[in-house]
Amino acid sequence: MEKREKQERRVGLPELKNAEKGKVVLRFAPNPNGPMSFGHARGIVINGEYAKEWDGELILRFDDTDTVVKPPLPHAYQEIEDEAAALLGFAPHRVVIASDQIPHYYEHAELMLNAGFGYVCQCSGEAFKVFRVEKNECPCRPNSSTLNIELWNKMLDGTFKPGDAVVRVKTDMTLKNPALRDWPALRMQDTENHPHPRPSIASKYRVWPLLDFQSAVEDHLQGVTHIIRGKDLMDSTRKQTLLYQHFGWTYPETMYWGRVKVHEWGGFSTSQMRRDIEAGMFTGWDDPRLPTLSALTRRGITAEALRAFWIELGVTQKDISVPLSALFSHNTKQIDDEAPRLSFIRSPQSFELHGEHPERVEVDVHPNHPNMGQRVFELNGKTIWIEQEDVTKGNLRLKGFADVAIEGAIATVESIERQDQRPIVHWLTNTQSKDGKLIVAKDGELLEFNGQMEHHNYPEGTMVQLERIGYGRVLDATTILFSHA
RNA sequence: GCUCGUAUAGUGUAGUGGCCCAUCAUGAAGGACUCUCAUUCCUUCGACCCGGGUUCAAAUCCCGGUACGAGCACCA
């Protein structure tokens, strides 16, 4: 037998099992209780890429079924939808809001109660915990369907109060995995004091499905074929599979990814971020110190870079910790070719320009693309700015202009041509610059560097490269938000 | 405690019994180009958690150990 060709390195995402072109349905299901963070991007990107690859559909589903512990934020729905579309490069094919689907969940709960694979449990959480740990059945378990429906109606009409009763899925109390034993499917919430923030829902329902039940039923209703999510939801898959067996449904194909930590950020929870923003610790969801999607966008991280980043990490179940530089290197590739060069002088020192020199100097806007034009520096004013740190280096080469000798507050032109190996530094003329500001988010702090900003007419949002500093995003004529080196 | 999962260079990733003295990217170091500490290009560095077993052959399969992570909420 001939030696096989050396197997090529697989590129892109791993193969989707049991997938049929044009028939794949995936979903991304965030809770609209706060800003979408960096981590949410993984769900959007991975599911979106698979949908694209298989000509399938991507559903954006809002899992907004908790009004007390994780109350949704009214404006989050639209913001998440917009951000997802921007990140995907296309709009989600369907948008589903769980709180609109409550009647469907009730219907399936009743089906479950009538068929006898679910029951209303009046034990307290603590009491049930004991049964679960000791593998004993709770006294409510053998109740008849008739009684269960009766109790269910007491949940619905408010005879029962939150905490009095829950609906459980009957599995098996002797299951090895304690998490799977008769798990809770629906509970009551005090929507009088904690109304759902969507006006059309508000205090309309007392009984609400829990994630595992809601998600399971909804996936079936929507015809989801593949679920790709964090491995923290592995037991959810197992719970839901048991429910699917009861209903006689087939559970979707599932894939998991592990936990991702970013060196520079550590752990941020959505709830905590939301509290901190509301407490005024940050300027908003897009505060550059935060690991939110909007902050990254504001810093100039492109959708393409985010996509490339998450695709590169793939869908392994390994828990990983990545440096921000991994994301930045993707971003540099995306923006460098189009980023105009600009100078910004930190801690500027002014010098009087002496010696013979031309009246003006022209420098390329982009060294690799002369067709992007020239930056013109008029030297009539004869005052130039140099960074304080550079001044200490002795004689300097002013980039694109001349060799100068530094003495006191005077810079004397020694040669227009480069004559030796003196350090090359960036500089600005008095006439071509004004007071400006560079904002840098570093180690959880927002640092502001004042200095001389080169004149430019770039609109807000333009990604520029500050020579010898790094990339940044234009906020206005005199302010740039530092992105990365 | 019970249950589940994962372990390949600094970081991330490919690899599903012989193509592997292990892929690619990133990083670091050096160099070329360049009047930016940018971009581009070249070179170098660097890894299969440990111990058993199965097999002619193991990064790949099995068992044990260790480490790390997750679930066991009337949160998502």
PDB file of C-alpha atoms (C1' of nucleotides) in Angstrom, chain A residues 3-8, chain B residues 15-21 59-60:
ATOM      1  CA  LYS A   3       2.120   5.782   1.882  1.00  0.00           C
ATOM      2  CA  ARG A   4      -0.729   8.156   2.569  1.00  0.00           C
ATOM      3  CA  GLU A   5      -0.398  11.843   1.902  1.00  0.00           C
ATOM      4  CA  LYS A   6       0.600  13.693   4.982  1.00  0.00           C
ATOM      5  CA  GLN A   7      -2.665  14.694   6.528  1.00  0.00           C
ATOM      6  CA  GLU A   8      -3.337  18.367   6.194  1.00  0.00           C
TER       7      GLU A   8
ATOM      8  C1'   G B  15      -3.531  15.385  15.489  1.00  0.00           C
ATOM      9  C1'   U B  16      -8.707   9.796  16.737  1.00  0.00           C
ATOM     10  C1'   G B  17      -3.008   3.223  16.413  1.00  0.00           C
ATOM     11  C1'   G B  18       1.977   3.372  11.937  1.00  0.00           C
ATOM     12  C1'   C B  19       2.259   9.606   7.871  1.00  0.00           C
ATOM     13  C1'   C B  20       4.573  12.548  14.335  1.00  0.00           C
ATOM     14  C1'   C B  21      12.255  12.482  16.892  1.00  0.00           C
ATOM     15  C1'   A B  59       0.118  11.774  21.716  1.00  0.00           C
ATOM     16  C1'   U B  60      -3.813   8.652  19.905  1.00  0.00           C
TER      17        U B  60
END
